Coordinates of C-alpha atoms and ligand atoms in Angstrom, one line a residue:
M1135 CA 38.7 3.1 -17.1
T1136 CA 39.7 6.5 -18.2
G1137 CA 39.1 10.0 -17.0
P1138 CA 39.7 11.2 -13.8
W1139 CA 38.7 8.9 -10.4
W1140 CA 35.9 10.2 -9.8
R1141 CA 33.5 9.1 -12.6
S1142 CA 33.9 5.4 -12.5
S1143 CA 33.9 5.9 -8.3
V1144 CA 32.0 4.9 -5.4
F1145 CA 31.1 7.2 -3.5
Y1146 CA 30.6 6.3 0.8
Q1147 CA 29.2 9.7 3.1
I1148 CA 30.0 9.6 6.4
Y1149 CA 28.4 11.9 9.1
P1150 CA 31.3 11.8 11.7
R1151 CA 29.6 12.2 14.9
S1152 CA 27.7 8.7 14.3
F1153 CA 30.0 6.4 12.5
L1154 CA 31.7 5.1 15.2
D1155 CA 32.8 6.3 18.7
T1156 CA 36.3 5.2 19.8
N1157 CA 36.5 7.3 23.4
G1158 CA 33.7 6.5 25.2
D1159 CA 32.0 10.4 25.1
G1160 CA 28.9 9.1 22.8
I1161 CA 29.6 10.7 19.7
G1162 CA 31.7 9.5 17.4
D1163 CA 35.2 10.5 15.7
L1164 CA 37.7 10.3 13.0
P1165 CA 39.9 7.0 15.4
G1166 CA 36.4 5.4 14.5
I1167 CA 36.8 6.5 11.0
V1168 CA 40.0 4.7 10.2
S1169 CA 39.2 1.1 12.0
K1170 CA 36.2 1.0 9.9
L1171 CA 38.2 1.6 6.5
D1172 CA 38.5 -1.9 6.0
Y1173 CA 34.9 -2.6 6.6
L1174 CA 34.2 0.0 4.0
A1175 CA 37.2 -0.9 1.4
E1176 CA 34.7 -5.2 1.6
L1177 CA 32.1 -3.3 0.6
G1178 CA 33.6 -2.0 -1.8
V1179 CA 32.9 1.8 -1.5
N1180 CA 36.5 3.5 -3.5
A1181 CA 35.8 7.2 -2.2
L1182 CA 34.8 9.3 1.3
W1183 CA 32.6 12.6 2.0
V1184 CA 33.6 13.2 5.6
S1185 CA 31.2 15.4 6.9
P1186 CA 32.8 18.3 8.7
F1187 CA 34.9 17.7 11.6
F1188 CA 36.3 21.0 11.9
T1189 CA 36.4 23.2 14.9
S1190 CA 32.9 24.8 15.8
P1191 CA 30.8 25.3 18.6
M1192 CA 27.7 22.8 16.7
A1193 CA 25.1 25.1 16.8
D1194 CA 24.9 23.4 13.6
F1195 CA 27.0 19.8 14.0
G1196 CA 29.8 20.9 12.6
Y1197 CA 28.2 22.8 9.7
D1198 CA 29.1 26.4 11.9
I1199 CA 33.0 26.4 11.2
S1200 CA 35.1 28.7 14.0
D1201 CA 39.2 27.2 12.8
Y1202 CA 39.1 25.4 9.1
R1203 CA 42.9 24.3 9.6
G1204 CA 41.5 22.1 12.8
V1205 CA 39.6 19.9 14.0
D1206 CA 37.5 20.0 16.8
P1207 CA 38.5 18.5 20.1
I1208 CA 35.4 15.8 19.5
F1209 CA 36.5 14.4 17.2
G1210 CA 39.8 14.1 17.5
T1211 CA 43.6 15.7 17.0
M1212 CA 44.9 16.7 13.9
E1213 CA 46.9 14.4 13.7
D1214 CA 44.1 11.5 13.4
A1215 CA 43.4 13.8 10.1
R1216 CA 46.5 13.1 9.0
R1217 CA 45.9 9.1 9.4
L1218 CA 42.6 8.9 8.1
I1219 CA 44.5 10.6 4.6
A1220 CA 47.0 8.7 4.8
E1221 CA 45.1 5.6 5.6
A1222 CA 42.5 5.8 3.5
H1223 CA 45.0 5.7 0.6
K1224 CA 47.0 3.0 1.3
R1225 CA 43.3 1.7 0.3
Q1226 CA 43.2 2.8 -2.8
I1227 CA 40.4 5.0 -1.1
K1228 CA 39.9 8.4 -2.0
I1229 CA 38.4 11.3 0.6
I1230 CA 37.0 14.5 -0.1
F1231 CA 36.2 16.8 3.1
D1232 CA 33.4 18.8 3.4
L1233 CA 34.2 22.5 3.2
V1234 CA 31.1 25.4 4.7
L1235 CA 32.5 28.6 2.7
N1236 CA 28.7 30.5 2.6
H1237 CA 29.3 30.8 5.9
T1238 CA 30.9 30.7 9.1
S1239 CA 30.7 30.8 13.1
D1240 CA 30.6 33.6 15.2
E1241 CA 32.9 32.1 17.3
H1242 CA 35.2 32.2 14.2
P1243 CA 38.5 35.0 15.0
W1244 CA 37.5 36.2 11.6
F1245 CA 33.9 36.8 12.7
V1246 CA 34.8 38.6 16.2
E1247 CA 37.2 40.5 14.6
A1248 CA 34.7 42.2 11.8
R1249 CA 31.8 42.8 14.5
S1250 CA 34.1 44.4 16.4
S1251 CA 33.8 47.4 14.6
R1252 CA 33.4 48.9 11.5
D1253 CA 36.9 49.7 11.0
N1254 CA 38.1 46.7 11.7
P1255 CA 40.4 45.6 8.8
K1256 CA 38.0 41.7 8.8
H1257 CA 35.0 44.0 9.2
D1258 CA 33.8 43.7 5.3
W1259 CA 34.5 40.4 4.6
F1260 CA 30.5 39.9 5.8
I1261 CA 27.4 41.2 5.1
W1262 CA 26.3 44.5 6.8
K1263 CA 23.7 46.7 6.7
G1264 CA 22.9 49.5 9.2
R1265 CA 20.2 49.5 12.0
T1266 CA 19.7 53.2 12.1
D1267 CA 19.9 56.3 9.2
A1268 CA 22.9 58.5 9.7
L1269 CA 20.1 61.5 9.5
T1270 CA 17.1 61.6 10.7
G1271 CA 19.1 58.8 14.0
K1272 CA 16.0 56.7 13.7
R1273 CA 15.9 52.7 13.6
L1274 CA 15.5 50.9 10.1
P1275 CA 13.6 48.0 9.7
K1276 CA 15.7 44.9 8.5
P1277 CA 17.0 45.5 5.2
N1278 CA 14.4 43.1 3.5
N1279 CA 12.4 40.1 3.7
W1280 CA 15.2 37.0 3.4
V1281 CA 14.6 34.3 5.8
C1282 CA 16.7 32.4 8.1
Q1283 CA 16.4 29.0 6.8
F1284 CA 16.1 27.3 10.4
E1285 CA 15.0 29.1 12.4
F1286 CA 12.3 30.4 9.9
K1287 CA 12.8 34.4 11.2
S1288 CA 14.1 37.2 9.0
A1289 CA 17.9 37.1 8.5
W1290 CA 18.9 39.8 9.7
W1291 CA 20.3 39.6 13.2
P1292 CA 21.6 42.7 15.2
N1293 CA 25.5 43.3 16.7
E1294 CA 25.0 46.1 19.1
A1295 CA 29.1 46.9 18.5
T1296 CA 29.1 48.0 15.0
D1297 CA 25.0 49.3 15.1
E1298 CA 23.7 47.5 11.9
W1299 CA 22.2 44.1 11.2
Y1300 CA 24.6 40.6 10.0
L1301 CA 22.6 38.3 7.7
G1302 CA 22.9 34.9 9.0
T1303 CA 20.3 32.4 6.8
F1304 CA 21.0 28.8 8.5
T1305 CA 21.2 29.8 12.3
R1306 CA 21.5 33.5 13.9
H1307 CA 25.0 31.9 14.8
Q1308 CA 26.4 31.5 11.9
P1309 CA 27.3 34.9 9.6
E1310 CA 27.6 34.7 5.7
V1311 CA 30.7 36.1 4.3
D1312 CA 31.2 38.4 1.8
W1313 CA 32.3 36.7 -1.4
R1314 CA 32.7 39.8 -3.1
N1315 CA 35.3 40.8 -0.7
P1316 CA 38.3 40.1 -2.5
E1317 CA 40.2 39.5 0.5
L1318 CA 37.6 37.2 2.2
R1319 CA 37.7 34.9 -1.5
Q1320 CA 41.5 34.8 -1.1
A1321 CA 41.0 33.6 2.7
M1322 CA 39.0 30.7 1.4
Y1323 CA 41.2 29.9 -1.5
D1324 CA 44.1 29.5 1.1
V1325 CA 42.0 27.3 3.7
M1326 CA 41.5 24.9 0.0
R1327 CA 44.4 25.0 -0.3
F1328 CA 45.2 24.6 3.6
W1329 CA 43.7 20.7 2.7
L1330 CA 44.9 20.1 -1.0
D1331 CA 48.4 20.4 0.3
E1332 CA 47.7 18.1 2.8
G1333 CA 46.4 15.4 0.6
V1334 CA 42.3 15.3 0.2
D1335 CA 40.9 14.2 -3.4
G1336 CA 38.9 17.4 -2.9
F1337 CA 35.7 19.1 -1.7
R1338 CA 32.3 19.0 -1.3
L1339 CA 31.4 22.5 -1.3
D1340 CA 28.3 23.2 1.4
V1341 CA 25.8 25.3 -0.5
V1342 CA 28.1 26.3 -3.2
N1343 CA 24.4 29.2 -4.6
W1344 CA 23.9 30.8 -1.7
Y1345 CA 28.0 32.8 -1.9
V1346 CA 26.9 35.5 -3.7
K1347 CA 23.8 38.0 -2.6
D1348 CA 22.3 40.6 -4.4
A1349 CA 24.3 43.6 -4.7
Q1350 CA 21.1 45.4 -4.5
F1351 CA 19.6 43.0 -1.9
R1352 CA 16.2 43.1 -3.4
S1353 CA 13.4 41.3 -0.9
N1354 CA 12.1 37.6 -2.9
P1355 CA 9.3 37.3 -4.3
F1356 CA 6.6 35.6 -3.0
S1357 CA 6.1 31.3 -3.6
F1358 CA 3.3 29.4 -2.8
K1359 CA 6.0 26.6 -1.3
A1360 CA 6.7 25.7 1.9
N1361 CA 9.6 22.7 1.8
P1362 CA 12.6 24.1 1.4
D1363 CA 11.9 27.2 -0.3
I1364 CA 10.1 28.7 2.8
F1365 CA 7.7 30.8 0.8
Q1366 CA 9.8 33.0 -1.2
R1367 CA 11.3 32.6 -4.9
H1368 CA 14.9 32.5 -3.8
I1369 CA 15.8 35.1 -6.8
Y1370 CA 18.3 37.2 -4.6
D1371 CA 19.8 35.8 -2.0
R1372 CA 21.2 32.7 -4.2
N1373 CA 22.4 31.5 -7.7
Q1374 CA 23.8 34.8 -8.8
R1375 CA 25.7 35.5 -11.7
E1376 CA 28.9 36.1 -10.1
T1377 CA 28.5 32.5 -7.9
H1378 CA 29.7 31.4 -11.3
E1379 CA 33.3 33.2 -11.6
I1380 CA 33.9 31.9 -8.1
C1381 CA 33.3 28.3 -9.5
A1382 CA 35.0 28.9 -12.1
E1383 CA 38.6 30.4 -10.2
M1384 CA 38.2 27.0 -7.6
R1385 CA 37.7 25.1 -10.5
R1386 CA 41.6 26.2 -12.1
L1387 CA 42.3 26.0 -7.8
A1388 CA 41.6 22.0 -7.5
E1389 CA 43.4 21.9 -11.6
S1390 CA 46.3 23.9 -10.3
Y1391 CA 46.8 20.4 -8.0
P1392 CA 47.7 16.9 -9.2
G1393 CA 45.4 13.5 -8.6
D1394 CA 42.5 15.2 -10.1
R1395 CA 41.6 16.9 -7.1
L1396 CA 37.8 17.4 -7.1
L1397 CA 35.2 19.4 -6.5
T1398 CA 31.2 18.1 -5.8
G1399 CA 29.2 20.8 -4.7
E1400 CA 26.1 20.9 -2.7
I1401 CA 23.5 23.0 -4.5
F1402 CA 20.3 23.9 -2.4
S1403 CA 17.5 23.7 -5.1
Q1404 CA 14.8 21.5 -6.2
D1405 CA 15.6 22.7 -10.2
P1406 CA 18.5 20.2 -11.6
A1407 CA 18.3 23.6 -14.1
I1408 CA 20.1 25.3 -11.3
A1409 CA 22.1 22.4 -10.4
A1410 CA 23.8 21.4 -13.7
S1411 CA 24.1 24.9 -14.3
Y1412 CA 27.4 25.4 -11.9
Q1413 CA 29.3 22.0 -14.1
G1414 CA 29.0 25.7 -16.5
N1415 CA 30.4 24.4 -19.7
G1416 CA 30.7 21.1 -17.7
S1417 CA 35.1 21.7 -17.6
D1418 CA 35.1 25.6 -16.8
E1419 CA 33.2 25.0 -13.3
L1420 CA 32.4 22.5 -10.3
H1421 CA 32.9 18.6 -12.2
L1422 CA 29.6 17.6 -9.9
A1423 CA 27.1 19.2 -8.4
F1424 CA 25.0 18.0 -6.5
N1425 CA 21.2 17.3 -7.6
M1426 CA 18.5 17.6 -4.7
E1427 CA 15.2 16.2 -6.5
P1428 CA 15.9 12.6 -5.8
L1429 CA 16.1 13.5 -2.5
Y1430 CA 12.6 14.2 -2.0
L1431 CA 11.2 12.3 -3.9
G1432 CA 9.3 8.8 -2.7
W1433 CA 8.5 5.6 -4.1
Q1434 CA 6.6 7.4 -7.3
P1435 CA 8.0 4.9 -9.9
K1436 CA 7.1 8.0 -12.8
R1437 CA 9.1 10.9 -10.5
L1438 CA 12.1 8.5 -10.0
A1439 CA 12.6 8.1 -13.9
R1440 CA 11.4 11.6 -15.1
A1441 CA 14.2 13.2 -12.2
I1442 CA 16.9 10.6 -13.3
R1443 CA 16.2 11.0 -17.5
E1444 CA 15.8 14.8 -16.9
W1445 CA 19.3 15.1 -15.0
Y1446 CA 21.4 13.7 -17.5
R1447 CA 19.5 16.2 -20.5
L1448 CA 20.8 19.0 -18.5
V1449 CA 24.5 17.7 -17.1
P1450 CA 26.3 19.7 -19.6
A1451 CA 28.0 17.2 -22.4
E1452 CA 31.4 17.8 -21.5
G1453 CA 30.4 17.5 -17.2
W1454 CA 29.3 14.2 -15.0
P1455 CA 26.3 13.2 -12.8
N1456 CA 26.2 12.2 -9.9
L1457 CA 23.4 10.0 -8.4
A1458 CA 22.0 10.1 -4.6
F1459 CA 18.8 9.0 -2.3
S1460 CA 19.8 10.1 0.9
N1461 CA 22.2 12.7 2.8
H1462 CA 22.2 14.0 6.5
D1463 CA 19.9 16.6 5.6
Q1464 CA 16.7 14.8 3.9
P1465 CA 14.8 11.6 5.7
R1466 CA 16.3 8.6 4.5
H1467 CA 14.9 6.5 1.6
A1468 CA 14.8 3.7 3.7
T1469 CA 11.6 5.4 4.9
R1470 CA 11.5 7.8 2.1
F1471 CA 10.4 5.2 0.2
A1472 CA 8.0 2.9 2.5
P1473 CA 4.5 2.9 1.7
R1474 CA 2.4 5.7 3.8
G1475 CA -0.8 5.9 4.5
F1476 CA -3.3 8.7 3.8
G1477 CA -1.2 10.3 1.2
G1478 CA 2.0 10.5 3.1
L1479 CA 0.4 11.9 6.4
L1480 CA 0.4 8.6 7.8
A1481 CA 4.0 7.5 7.4
R1482 CA 3.4 3.6 8.4
A1483 CA 0.1 3.6 7.8
V1484 CA 1.0 0.7 5.8
P1485 CA 3.3 -2.2 6.6
D1486 CA 5.7 -1.5 4.8
R1487 CA 6.5 -6.0 3.9
H1488 CA 9.0 -5.3 0.6
K1489 CA 11.3 -3.0 2.4
K1490 CA 14.1 -5.4 1.3
E1491 CA 13.2 -5.3 -2.0
R1492 CA 12.5 -2.3 -2.6
L1493 CA 15.6 -1.1 -1.3
Q1494 CA 17.6 -3.8 -3.3
I1495 CA 15.4 -1.8 -6.0
A1496 CA 17.1 1.5 -4.9
A1497 CA 21.2 0.3 -4.5
M1498 CA 20.3 -0.9 -8.2
M1499 CA 18.4 2.1 -9.5
L1500 CA 21.9 3.9 -8.0
L1501 CA 24.8 1.7 -8.5
A1502 CA 23.3 0.6 -12.4
S1503 CA 22.6 4.6 -13.1
R1504 CA 25.2 6.9 -14.8
G1505 CA 27.0 9.2 -12.6
T1506 CA 28.9 8.8 -10.3
P1507 CA 26.7 7.3 -7.0
F1508 CA 27.1 8.5 -3.4
I1509 CA 26.1 6.0 -0.6
Y1510 CA 24.6 7.4 2.7
Y1511 CA 26.4 5.7 5.9
G1512 CA 23.9 2.6 7.2
E1513 CA 22.4 2.9 3.8
E1514 CA 23.5 -0.4 3.0
I1515 CA 22.0 -2.2 6.2
G1516 CA 18.7 0.0 5.2
M1517 CA 19.4 2.2 7.9
E1518 CA 16.0 4.3 8.5
N1519 CA 14.9 6.8 9.9
A1520 CA 14.5 7.3 13.9
P1521 CA 11.6 8.6 15.6
I1522 CA 13.3 11.1 17.6
P1523 CA 10.6 12.5 21.3
R1524 CA 10.8 16.5 20.7
K1525 CA 12.9 16.5 24.1
E1526 CA 16.0 14.5 22.5
L1527 CA 15.6 17.5 19.2
V1528 CA 19.4 18.7 18.7
D1529 CA 18.8 19.6 15.5
P1530 CA 17.7 23.6 15.4
T1531 CA 15.0 23.2 12.2
G1532 CA 14.0 20.0 13.9
I1533 CA 13.6 22.3 17.6
T1534 CA 11.7 25.0 15.1
F1535 CA 9.9 23.4 13.0
W1536 CA 8.2 20.9 15.5
P1537 CA 6.2 18.9 15.6
L1538 CA 6.2 19.3 11.5
P1539 CA 8.7 16.4 10.2
L1540 CA 11.6 18.5 8.8
G1541 CA 13.7 18.0 11.9
R1542 CA 16.9 16.0 10.3
D1543 CA 17.9 13.8 13.3
G1544 CA 16.6 11.3 12.9
E1545 CA 18.7 10.3 9.7
R1546 CA 21.5 10.9 11.8
T1547 CA 21.2 8.8 14.9
P1548 CA 24.9 6.8 15.4
M1549 CA 25.4 3.4 13.5
Q1550 CA 24.5 -0.1 14.2
W1551 CA 27.6 -2.1 13.8
N1552 CA 27.0 -4.7 15.2
G1553 CA 24.2 -6.6 18.6
K1554 CA 26.0 -5.0 21.0
P1555 CA 25.2 -2.0 23.5
H1556 CA 24.7 1.4 21.8
A1557 CA 24.9 -1.9 18.2
G1558 CA 28.4 -1.9 19.1
F1559 CA 28.4 2.7 18.2
T1560 CA 30.4 3.6 21.8
G1561 CA 31.1 1.6 24.7
A1562 CA 28.3 -0.1 27.1
G1563 CA 29.1 2.6 29.6
A1564 CA 28.5 5.6 27.3
K1565 CA 25.1 7.6 26.3
P1566 CA 24.9 8.3 22.2
W1567 CA 24.2 11.8 21.4
L1568 CA 21.4 10.2 19.5
R1569 CA 19.0 7.2 20.5
L1570 CA 19.3 4.9 18.1
H1571 CA 16.8 3.1 15.7
P1572 CA 15.3 0.5 18.2
D1573 CA 15.9 -1.9 15.1
W1574 CA 19.5 -2.0 15.5
P1575 CA 19.6 -5.2 17.2
S1576 CA 17.8 -7.4 13.7
V1577 CA 19.2 -4.0 11.9
N1578 CA 23.2 -4.0 12.0
V1579 CA 26.3 -4.7 10.2
E1580 CA 27.7 -7.8 11.4
A1581 CA 24.2 -9.5 11.6
A1582 CA 23.7 -8.4 7.7
M1583 CA 27.4 -9.5 6.7
R1584 CA 26.3 -13.3 8.2
D1585 CA 23.6 -13.4 5.6
G1586 CA 24.4 -14.1 2.4
D1587 CA 21.1 -12.8 1.9
S1588 CA 21.0 -9.4 3.0
L1589 CA 21.0 -5.7 1.2
W1590 CA 24.4 -5.9 2.4
H1591 CA 25.5 -8.5 -0.1
W1592 CA 23.6 -6.5 -2.1
Y1593 CA 24.9 -3.6 -2.1
R1594 CA 29.0 -5.0 -2.3
K1595 CA 27.8 -7.0 -5.4
L1596 CA 26.7 -4.3 -7.1
I1597 CA 29.7 -1.9 -6.0
A1598 CA 32.0 -5.2 -7.1
L1599 CA 29.7 -5.1 -10.9
R1600 CA 30.2 -1.7 -11.2
K1601 CA 33.7 -1.9 -11.6
A1602 CA 34.2 -4.9 -13.9
E1603 CA 31.5 -3.9 -15.8
P1604 CA 32.7 -0.7 -17.7
A1605 CA 29.0 0.1 -19.4
L1606 CA 27.9 -0.1 -15.8
S1607 CA 30.2 2.9 -15.2
R1608 CA 31.3 4.8 -17.4
G1609 CA 28.1 3.9 -20.7
S1610 CA 25.8 5.6 -22.1
L1611 CA 22.2 5.8 -20.6
E1612 CA 18.9 4.3 -22.7
F1613 CA 15.8 4.6 -21.1
V1614 CA 13.4 1.8 -21.9
A1615 CA 10.8 2.3 -19.6
E1616 CA 10.3 5.7 -17.4
G1617 CA 7.8 4.4 -14.8
E1618 CA 5.3 2.9 -16.9
R1619 CA 3.1 0.8 -14.8
G1620 CA 5.4 0.9 -12.2
V1621 CA 8.6 -0.4 -14.1
I1622 CA 11.3 1.5 -15.0
A1623 CA 14.1 -0.1 -17.0
W1624 CA 17.4 1.3 -19.0
L1625 CA 20.6 0.2 -21.5
R1626 CA 24.2 0.6 -19.7
R1627 CA 25.8 0.6 -23.1
D1628 CA 30.1 0.5 -24.0
E1629 CA 31.6 -2.6 -25.7
K1630 CA 28.8 -4.7 -24.3
T1631 CA 25.4 -4.0 -23.2
V1632 CA 23.8 -4.7 -20.0
A1633 CA 19.6 -4.1 -18.8
C1634 CA 18.6 -3.1 -15.3
L1635 CA 15.5 -3.8 -15.2
M1636 CA 13.1 -2.9 -12.4
N1637 CA 9.9 -3.5 -11.1
L1638 CA 9.0 -1.2 -8.6
S1639 CA 4.9 -2.4 -8.6
G1640 CA 3.4 -5.5 -6.2
R1641 CA 2.3 -6.7 -9.7
H1642 CA 4.3 -8.8 -12.3
R1643 CA 5.2 -6.8 -15.6
T1644 CA 6.8 -7.5 -18.5
V1645 CA 9.6 -5.6 -20.2
R1646 CA 11.1 -6.3 -24.1
L1647 CA 14.4 -5.9 -25.1
D1648 CA 14.0 -6.9 -28.7
S1649 CA 14.6 -4.3 -30.5
A1650 CA 18.1 -3.9 -28.2
V1651 CA 19.6 -6.6 -29.5
P1652 CA 20.9 -7.4 -33.4
A1653 CA 19.4 -10.8 -33.7
T1654 CA 15.6 -12.3 -32.3
G1655 CA 15.4 -15.5 -30.0
A1656 CA 18.5 -14.3 -28.2
A1657 CA 18.9 -14.9 -24.8
A1658 CA 20.3 -12.1 -22.2
T1659 CA 22.6 -13.4 -19.1
V1660 CA 21.4 -12.9 -15.3
L1661 CA 24.3 -11.0 -13.8
L1662 CA 22.4 -9.8 -11.0
G1663 CA 18.5 -10.6 -9.6
N1664 CA 16.7 -10.3 -6.2
R1665 CA 14.4 -13.1 -8.0
R1666 CA 17.1 -15.2 -10.3
D1667 CA 20.1 -16.7 -9.9
A1668 CA 23.7 -15.1 -11.7
G1669 CA 24.2 -17.0 -15.5
A1670 CA 20.6 -17.3 -15.8
S1671 CA 18.6 -17.2 -19.5
V1672 CA 16.1 -15.0 -20.1
P1673 CA 14.6 -14.3 -23.3
V1674 CA 14.9 -11.5 -24.6
E1675 CA 11.1 -10.7 -26.3
R1676 CA 9.2 -10.6 -23.6
V1677 CA 11.0 -10.7 -20.1
P1678 CA 8.8 -11.2 -16.9
L1679 CA 9.2 -9.5 -14.1
A1680 CA 8.4 -10.4 -10.6
P1681 CA 6.6 -8.3 -7.9
Y1682 CA 9.8 -5.6 -7.3
E1683 CA 12.2 -8.1 -9.2
A1684 CA 15.7 -6.1 -9.6
L1685 CA 17.7 -8.0 -12.4
L1686 CA 20.7 -6.6 -14.6
V1687 CA 21.2 -8.8 -17.4
T1688 CA 24.0 -8.6 -20.6
L1689 CA 22.4 -8.2 -23.3
P1690 CA 23.9 -10.6 -26.3
V1691 CA 26.2 -8.5 -29.1
Ligands
LIG2276 C1 23.9 22.7 4.0 C2 24.3 21.1 4.5 C3 23.3 20.7 6.3 C4 23.4 22.2 7.3 C5 23.3 23.8 5.8 C6 24.2 24.9 6.3 O1 22.7 21.9 3.7 O2 24.3 19.8 4.5 O3 22.9 20.4 7.1 O4 22.9 23.0 8.1 O5 24.4 23.1 4.4 O6 25.3 24.6 6.5

């Protein structure tokens, strides 16, 4: 494979709190990840994104960092982090860490200093507005209408010591830094250098598109969109032009290191054009930018196909796409893709008789797509969102918005390893930090690995095929069906052509592939199918697809 490693890699996202607990405190840790590296190698993934494990008061479970260079004792030690990097590399697994540079924790020493006085050298590393009119002595209104996303209140929080407001658009415990301040910028770049020097292969950068705010602090206009836009068009608190300069500087920083260090940005927006813009011209800003659109979609064949097609159209020619259906912020796709009663209002009103086939199709869509795929932990066994009772909610969003289903605890429940107590996530006597999904006695890694026909083995085979077939890892992608009558089909072409055929409907369908092959009467050969055996022949003029069939075939040249 030519090109940097991350173009041909299959990523796996680990949420460390929930992966494996080795010290019996009910919270996953870094040694837990290390002990599962062989498992991940067996699945075939060759790159990891590890969500934050840095020192944090955990107001947002690690997305509020109080020391960028320290490992939170809950997760382990600096030695464990070093061992994680080294052990991953020993197995040819690359590893990227998650840096949250839009805000710190309110307990970060920078903010503690900054809030102490207006004269403090760190004061201007954060965003402030005065609370009192200097001339009249009157209390000023909040500077604008920006909203705190997780508390659903004004994003401006009072600081008595300086008589100012500071900005916190996630929770009040996550003050936003001022990226326009040159010293702050250098301090953040030093954080990046620190971990790059430790040997990490790159970063997932949290909410990149929020880094810079409007210099005039103008109020956002109204929008009818509730989730996730909270009724505002975010033209002044996000996506400012200067953010692209920062991405370009970060790219140069990453490129000053050997080994194709990767920068992949979370672009918090459902607009794929905005996400694509953070790749710049494809070679001067972020290497990868997450397009969030597919994370919000249900089992909607046309919309899924359109989202994927549009994404490819928008990513710059020199750039590279990526795809994820699940992460730690949105309901898992095993749940989203299940049938829902009454237009989605009543999840699970309809029994999901085809869960396995749907998830096989989703896995094929992900792993036979063009661009770097990201698997979310537990996706390989079909983990679903767990219902969490109100009194057990811990995610600030979930608590604020209850009973609206906007909380994120459900997609963060402990990994289901085996049939032992707590699914083997933690010791029998321990209390997991979040309750498990009740399906763990049957849905767990051990059971899935034992059953040669399980979703786990389907993922393993797809990953292996993606590595073995250059058409799948680097080939072009050309749609043959874009969700009409529930069928999504595309061709991946390199030296060979592989066709990926997916029937998302519960009816029999057919796909024609004859225009893709030179000779009539030719037959394609099955590489992998959930209804057919590998090696079988399929006529290209009319490929019949059974309900919920997923099929990968190679076409004759
Ligand atoms: C990103 C993270 C999310 C976090 C937020 C604030 O959206 O993915 O988990 O709560 O940023 O850091």
